[in-house]
JSON list of C-alpha atoms in Angstrom, two decimals:
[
{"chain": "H", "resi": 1, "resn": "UNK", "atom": "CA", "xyz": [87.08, 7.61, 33.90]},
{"chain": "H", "resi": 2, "resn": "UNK", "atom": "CA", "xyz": [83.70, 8.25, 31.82]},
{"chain": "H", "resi": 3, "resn": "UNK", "atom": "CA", "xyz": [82.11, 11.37, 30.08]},
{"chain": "H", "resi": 4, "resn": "UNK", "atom": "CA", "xyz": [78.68, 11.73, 29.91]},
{"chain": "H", "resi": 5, "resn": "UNK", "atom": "CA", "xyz": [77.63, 14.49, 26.73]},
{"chain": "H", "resi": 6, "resn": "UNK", "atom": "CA", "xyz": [74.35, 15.22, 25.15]},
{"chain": "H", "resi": 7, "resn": "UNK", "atom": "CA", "xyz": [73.37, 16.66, 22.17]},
{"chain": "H", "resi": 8, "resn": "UNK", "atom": "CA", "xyz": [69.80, 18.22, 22.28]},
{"chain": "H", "resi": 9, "resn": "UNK", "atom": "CA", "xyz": [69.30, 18.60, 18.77]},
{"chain": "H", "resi": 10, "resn": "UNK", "atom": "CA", "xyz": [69.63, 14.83, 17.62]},
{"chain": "H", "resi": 11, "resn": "UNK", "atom": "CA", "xyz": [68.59, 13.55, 20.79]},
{"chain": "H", "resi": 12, "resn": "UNK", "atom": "CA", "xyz": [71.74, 11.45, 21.50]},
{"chain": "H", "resi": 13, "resn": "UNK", "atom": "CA", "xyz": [74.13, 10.83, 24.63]},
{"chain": "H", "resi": 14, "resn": "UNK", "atom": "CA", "xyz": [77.71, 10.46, 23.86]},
{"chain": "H", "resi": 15, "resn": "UNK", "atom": "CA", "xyz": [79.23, 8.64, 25.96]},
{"chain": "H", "resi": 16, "resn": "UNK", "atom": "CA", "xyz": [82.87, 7.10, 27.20]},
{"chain": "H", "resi": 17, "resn": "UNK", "atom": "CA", "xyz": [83.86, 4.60, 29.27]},
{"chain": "H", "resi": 18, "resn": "UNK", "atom": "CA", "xyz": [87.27, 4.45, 29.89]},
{"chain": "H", "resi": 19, "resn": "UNK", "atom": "CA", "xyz": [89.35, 1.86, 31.62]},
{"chain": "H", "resi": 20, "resn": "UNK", "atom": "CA", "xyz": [88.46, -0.14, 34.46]},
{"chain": "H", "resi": 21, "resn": "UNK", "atom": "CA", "xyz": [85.88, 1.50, 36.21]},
{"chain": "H", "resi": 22, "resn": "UNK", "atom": "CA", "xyz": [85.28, 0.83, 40.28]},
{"chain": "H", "resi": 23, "resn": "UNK", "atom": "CA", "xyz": [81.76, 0.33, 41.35]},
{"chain": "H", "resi": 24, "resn": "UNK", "atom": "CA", "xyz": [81.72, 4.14, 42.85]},
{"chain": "H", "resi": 25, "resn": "UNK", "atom": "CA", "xyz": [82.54, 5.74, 39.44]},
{"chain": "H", "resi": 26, "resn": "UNK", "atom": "CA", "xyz": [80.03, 3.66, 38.08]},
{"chain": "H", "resi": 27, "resn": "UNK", "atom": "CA", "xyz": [77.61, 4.92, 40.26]},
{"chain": "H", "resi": 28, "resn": "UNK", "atom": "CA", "xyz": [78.13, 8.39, 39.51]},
{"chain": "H", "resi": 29, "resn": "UNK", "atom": "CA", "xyz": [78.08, 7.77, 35.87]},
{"chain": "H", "resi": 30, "resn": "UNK", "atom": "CA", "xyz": [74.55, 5.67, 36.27]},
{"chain": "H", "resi": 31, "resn": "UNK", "atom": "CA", "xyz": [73.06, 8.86, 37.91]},
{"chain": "H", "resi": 32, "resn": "UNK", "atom": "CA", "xyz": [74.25, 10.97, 35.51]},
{"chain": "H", "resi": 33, "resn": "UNK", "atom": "CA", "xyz": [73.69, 8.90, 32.52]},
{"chain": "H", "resi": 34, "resn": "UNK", "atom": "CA", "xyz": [69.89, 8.46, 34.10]},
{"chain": "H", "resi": 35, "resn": "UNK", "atom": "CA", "xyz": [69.98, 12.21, 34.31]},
{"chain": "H", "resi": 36, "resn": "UNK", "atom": "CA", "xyz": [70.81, 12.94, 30.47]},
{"chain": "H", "resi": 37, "resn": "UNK", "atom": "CA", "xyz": [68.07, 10.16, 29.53]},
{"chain": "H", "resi": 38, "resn": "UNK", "atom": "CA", "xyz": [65.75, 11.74, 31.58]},
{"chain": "H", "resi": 39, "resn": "UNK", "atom": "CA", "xyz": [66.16, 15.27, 30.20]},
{"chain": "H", "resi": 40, "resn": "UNK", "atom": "CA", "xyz": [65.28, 13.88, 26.43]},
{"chain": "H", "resi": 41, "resn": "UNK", "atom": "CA", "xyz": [62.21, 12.36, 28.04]},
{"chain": "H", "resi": 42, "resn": "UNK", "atom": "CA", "xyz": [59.02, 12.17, 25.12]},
{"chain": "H", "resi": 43, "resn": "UNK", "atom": "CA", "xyz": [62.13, 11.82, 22.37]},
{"chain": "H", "resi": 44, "resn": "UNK", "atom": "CA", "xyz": [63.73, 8.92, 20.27]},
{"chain": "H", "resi": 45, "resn": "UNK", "atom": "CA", "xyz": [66.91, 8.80, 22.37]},
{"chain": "H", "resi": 46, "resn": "UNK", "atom": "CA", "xyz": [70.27, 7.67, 21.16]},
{"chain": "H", "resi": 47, "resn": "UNK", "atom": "CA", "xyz": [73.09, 6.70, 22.65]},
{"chain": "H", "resi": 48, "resn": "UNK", "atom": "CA", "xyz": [76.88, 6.50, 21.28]},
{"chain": "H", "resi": 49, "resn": "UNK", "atom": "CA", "xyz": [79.05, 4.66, 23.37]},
{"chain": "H", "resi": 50, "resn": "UNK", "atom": "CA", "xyz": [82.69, 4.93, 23.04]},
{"chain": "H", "resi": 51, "resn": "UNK", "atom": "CA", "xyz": [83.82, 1.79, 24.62]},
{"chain": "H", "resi": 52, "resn": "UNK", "atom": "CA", "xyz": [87.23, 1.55, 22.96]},
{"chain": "H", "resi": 53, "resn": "UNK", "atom": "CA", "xyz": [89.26, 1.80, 26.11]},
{"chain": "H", "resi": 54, "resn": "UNK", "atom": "CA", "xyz": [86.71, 0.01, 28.70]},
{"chain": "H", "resi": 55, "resn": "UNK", "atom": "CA", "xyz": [88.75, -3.12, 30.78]},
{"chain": "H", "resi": 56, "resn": "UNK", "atom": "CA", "xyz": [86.05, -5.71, 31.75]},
{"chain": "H", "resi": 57, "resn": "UNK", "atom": "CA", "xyz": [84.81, -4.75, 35.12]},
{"chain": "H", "resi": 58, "resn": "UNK", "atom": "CA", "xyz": [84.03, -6.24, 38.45]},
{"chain": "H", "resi": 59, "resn": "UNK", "atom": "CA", "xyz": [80.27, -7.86, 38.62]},
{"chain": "H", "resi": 60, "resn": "UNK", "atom": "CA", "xyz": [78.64, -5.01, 40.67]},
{"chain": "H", "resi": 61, "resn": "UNK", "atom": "CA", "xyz": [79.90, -2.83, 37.54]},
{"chain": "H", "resi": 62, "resn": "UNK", "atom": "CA", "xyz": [78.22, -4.77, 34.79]},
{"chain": "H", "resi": 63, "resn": "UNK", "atom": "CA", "xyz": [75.02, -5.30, 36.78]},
{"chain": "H", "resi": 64, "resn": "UNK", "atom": "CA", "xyz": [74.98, -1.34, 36.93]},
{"chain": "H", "resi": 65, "resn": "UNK", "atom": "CA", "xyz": [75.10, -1.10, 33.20]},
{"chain": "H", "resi": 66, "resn": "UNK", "atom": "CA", "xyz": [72.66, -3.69, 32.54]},
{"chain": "H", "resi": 67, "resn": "UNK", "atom": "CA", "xyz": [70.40, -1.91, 34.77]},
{"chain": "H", "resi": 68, "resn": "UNK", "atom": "CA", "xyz": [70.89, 1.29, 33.21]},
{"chain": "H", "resi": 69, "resn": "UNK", "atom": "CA", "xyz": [70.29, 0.11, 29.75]},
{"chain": "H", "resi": 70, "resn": "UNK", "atom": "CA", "xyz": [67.07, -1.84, 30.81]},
{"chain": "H", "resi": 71, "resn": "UNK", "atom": "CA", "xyz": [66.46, 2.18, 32.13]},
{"chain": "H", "resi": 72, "resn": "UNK", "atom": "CA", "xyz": [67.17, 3.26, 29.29]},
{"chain": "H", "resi": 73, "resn": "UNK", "atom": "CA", "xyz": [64.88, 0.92, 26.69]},
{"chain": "H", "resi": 74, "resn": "UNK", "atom": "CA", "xyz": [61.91, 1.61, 29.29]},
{"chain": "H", "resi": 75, "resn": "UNK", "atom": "CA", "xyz": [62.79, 5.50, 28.86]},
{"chain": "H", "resi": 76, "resn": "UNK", "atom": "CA", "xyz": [62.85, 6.09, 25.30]},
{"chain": "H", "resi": 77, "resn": "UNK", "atom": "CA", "xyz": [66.05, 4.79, 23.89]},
{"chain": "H", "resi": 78, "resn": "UNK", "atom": "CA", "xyz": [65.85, 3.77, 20.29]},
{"chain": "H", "resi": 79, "resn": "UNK", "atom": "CA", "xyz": [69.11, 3.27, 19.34]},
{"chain": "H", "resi": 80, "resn": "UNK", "atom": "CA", "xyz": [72.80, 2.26, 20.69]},
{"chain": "H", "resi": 81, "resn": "UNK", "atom": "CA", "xyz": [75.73, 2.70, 18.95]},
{"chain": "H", "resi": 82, "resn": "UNK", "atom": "CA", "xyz": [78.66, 0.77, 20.61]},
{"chain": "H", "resi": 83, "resn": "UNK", "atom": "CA", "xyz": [82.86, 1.36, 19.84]},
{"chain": "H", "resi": 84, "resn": "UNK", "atom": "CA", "xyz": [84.53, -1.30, 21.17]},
{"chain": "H", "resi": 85, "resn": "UNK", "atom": "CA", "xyz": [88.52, -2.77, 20.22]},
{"chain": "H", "resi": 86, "resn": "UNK", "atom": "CA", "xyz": [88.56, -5.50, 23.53]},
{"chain": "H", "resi": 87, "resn": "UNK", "atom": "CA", "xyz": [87.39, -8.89, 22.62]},
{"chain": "H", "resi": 88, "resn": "UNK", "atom": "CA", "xyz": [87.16, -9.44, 26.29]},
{"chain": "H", "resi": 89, "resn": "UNK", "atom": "CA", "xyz": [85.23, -6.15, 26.91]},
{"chain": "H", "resi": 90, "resn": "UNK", "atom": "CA", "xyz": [83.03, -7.75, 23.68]},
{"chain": "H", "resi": 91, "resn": "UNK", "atom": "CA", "xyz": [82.40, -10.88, 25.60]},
{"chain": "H", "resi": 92, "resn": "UNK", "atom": "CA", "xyz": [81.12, -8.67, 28.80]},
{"chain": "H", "resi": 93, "resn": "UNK", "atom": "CA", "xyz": [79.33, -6.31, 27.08]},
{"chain": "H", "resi": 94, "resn": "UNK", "atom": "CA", "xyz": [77.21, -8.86, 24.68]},
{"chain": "H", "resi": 95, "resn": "UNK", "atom": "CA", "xyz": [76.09, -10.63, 28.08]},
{"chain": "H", "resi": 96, "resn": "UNK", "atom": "CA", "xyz": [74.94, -7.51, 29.84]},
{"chain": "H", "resi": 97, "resn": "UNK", "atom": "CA", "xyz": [73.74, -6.14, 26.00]},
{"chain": "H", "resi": 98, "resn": "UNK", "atom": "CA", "xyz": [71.49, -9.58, 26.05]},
{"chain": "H", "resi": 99, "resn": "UNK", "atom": "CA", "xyz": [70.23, -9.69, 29.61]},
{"chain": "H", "resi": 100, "resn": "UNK", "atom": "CA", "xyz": [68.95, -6.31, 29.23]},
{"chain": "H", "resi": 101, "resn": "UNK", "atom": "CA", "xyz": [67.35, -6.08, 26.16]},
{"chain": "H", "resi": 102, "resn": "UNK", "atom": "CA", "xyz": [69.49, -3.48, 24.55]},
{"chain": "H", "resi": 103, "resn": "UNK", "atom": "CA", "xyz": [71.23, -6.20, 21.90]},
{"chain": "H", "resi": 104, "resn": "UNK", "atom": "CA", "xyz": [67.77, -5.71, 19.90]},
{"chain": "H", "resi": 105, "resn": "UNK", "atom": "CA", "xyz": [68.97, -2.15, 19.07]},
{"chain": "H", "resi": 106, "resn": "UNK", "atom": "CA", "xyz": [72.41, -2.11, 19.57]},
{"chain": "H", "resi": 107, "resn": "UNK", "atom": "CA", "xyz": [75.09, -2.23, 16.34]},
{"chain": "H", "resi": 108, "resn": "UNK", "atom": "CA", "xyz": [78.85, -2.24, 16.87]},
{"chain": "H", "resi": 109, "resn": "UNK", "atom": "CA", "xyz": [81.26, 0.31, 14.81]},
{"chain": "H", "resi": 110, "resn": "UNK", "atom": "CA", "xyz": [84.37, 0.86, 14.46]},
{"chain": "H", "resi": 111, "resn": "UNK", "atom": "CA", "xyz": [84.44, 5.47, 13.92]},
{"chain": "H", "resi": 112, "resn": "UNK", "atom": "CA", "xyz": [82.48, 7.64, 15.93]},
{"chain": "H", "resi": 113, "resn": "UNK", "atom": "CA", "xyz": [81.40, 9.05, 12.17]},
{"chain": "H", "resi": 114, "resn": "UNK", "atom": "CA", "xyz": [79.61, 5.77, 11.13]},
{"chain": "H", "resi": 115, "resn": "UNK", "atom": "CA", "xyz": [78.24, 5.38, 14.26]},
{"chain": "H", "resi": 116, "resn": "UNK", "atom": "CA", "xyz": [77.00, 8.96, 14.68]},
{"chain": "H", "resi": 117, "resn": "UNK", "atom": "CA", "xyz": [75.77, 8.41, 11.23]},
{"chain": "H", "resi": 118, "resn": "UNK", "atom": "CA", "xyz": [73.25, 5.60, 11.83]},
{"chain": "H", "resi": 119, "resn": "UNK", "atom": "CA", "xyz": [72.08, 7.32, 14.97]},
{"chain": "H", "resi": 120, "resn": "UNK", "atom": "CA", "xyz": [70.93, 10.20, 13.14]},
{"chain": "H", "resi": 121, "resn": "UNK", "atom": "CA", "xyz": [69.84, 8.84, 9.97]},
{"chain": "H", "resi": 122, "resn": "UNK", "atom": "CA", "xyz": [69.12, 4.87, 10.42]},
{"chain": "H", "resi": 123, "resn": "UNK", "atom": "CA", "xyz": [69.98, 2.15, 8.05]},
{"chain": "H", "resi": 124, "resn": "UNK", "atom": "CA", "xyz": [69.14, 3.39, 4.55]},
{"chain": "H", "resi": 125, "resn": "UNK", "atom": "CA", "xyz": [71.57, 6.41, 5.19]},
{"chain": "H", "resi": 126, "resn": "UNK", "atom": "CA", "xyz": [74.15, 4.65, 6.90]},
{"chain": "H", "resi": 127, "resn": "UNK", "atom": "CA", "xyz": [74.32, 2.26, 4.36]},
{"chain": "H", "resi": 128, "resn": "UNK", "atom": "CA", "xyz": [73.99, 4.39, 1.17]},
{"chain": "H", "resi": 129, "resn": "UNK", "atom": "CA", "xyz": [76.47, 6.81, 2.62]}
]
């Protein structure tokens, strides 16, 4: 399952990855996570990625998210805030993070608050707060 959410105002996509997704979900959620990054086009795009319940997936699905995220960098994201309790959906995740790019911008939390946090306001709030 995944949810794809976007808030206009702060120019971040909240989204969830849950379980272990099969290479059609993933599909879907490619076109519509394209879709939300699209419609902040010309913006400093965030995404929050709730990852806390992904299972390590089948190639085809990490290829799709490394794809998407190299999408993403080329189409204004700034910023990706990841959740994530697996240490085997860690190991996954830092490959396709570093074969795409994305593990230049990408810090790891453990609340959606801190994470939503440094999104909005960068390091100096996230740390003073």
């Amino acid at each position: 399952m995944y949810r794809v959410d976007v808030d206009k105002q702060h120019a971040i996509i909240d989204l969830v990855l849950d379980g272990l997704i099969r290479p059609d979900e993933m599909s879907k959620f490619v076109e519509e996570l394209k879709a939300a990054t699209l419609g902040l086009a010309g913006r400093n795009i965030k995404i929050k990625a709730d990852m806390r319940t992904f299972r390590p997936s089948a190639p085809q699905v990490a290829e799709a998210l490394r794809d998407v995220q190299q999408f993403g960098i080329h189409n204004g994201v700034q910023r990706v805030a990841e959740m994530v309790e697996s240490q085997l959906a860690v190991l996954q995740l830092n490959r396709v993070a570093r074969e795409s790019g994305t593990d230049k911008i990408l810090r790891r939390f453990t609340d959606d608050q801190s994470a939503r946090r440094w999104l909005i306001y960068g390091e100096e709030e996230a740390l003073s707060a």
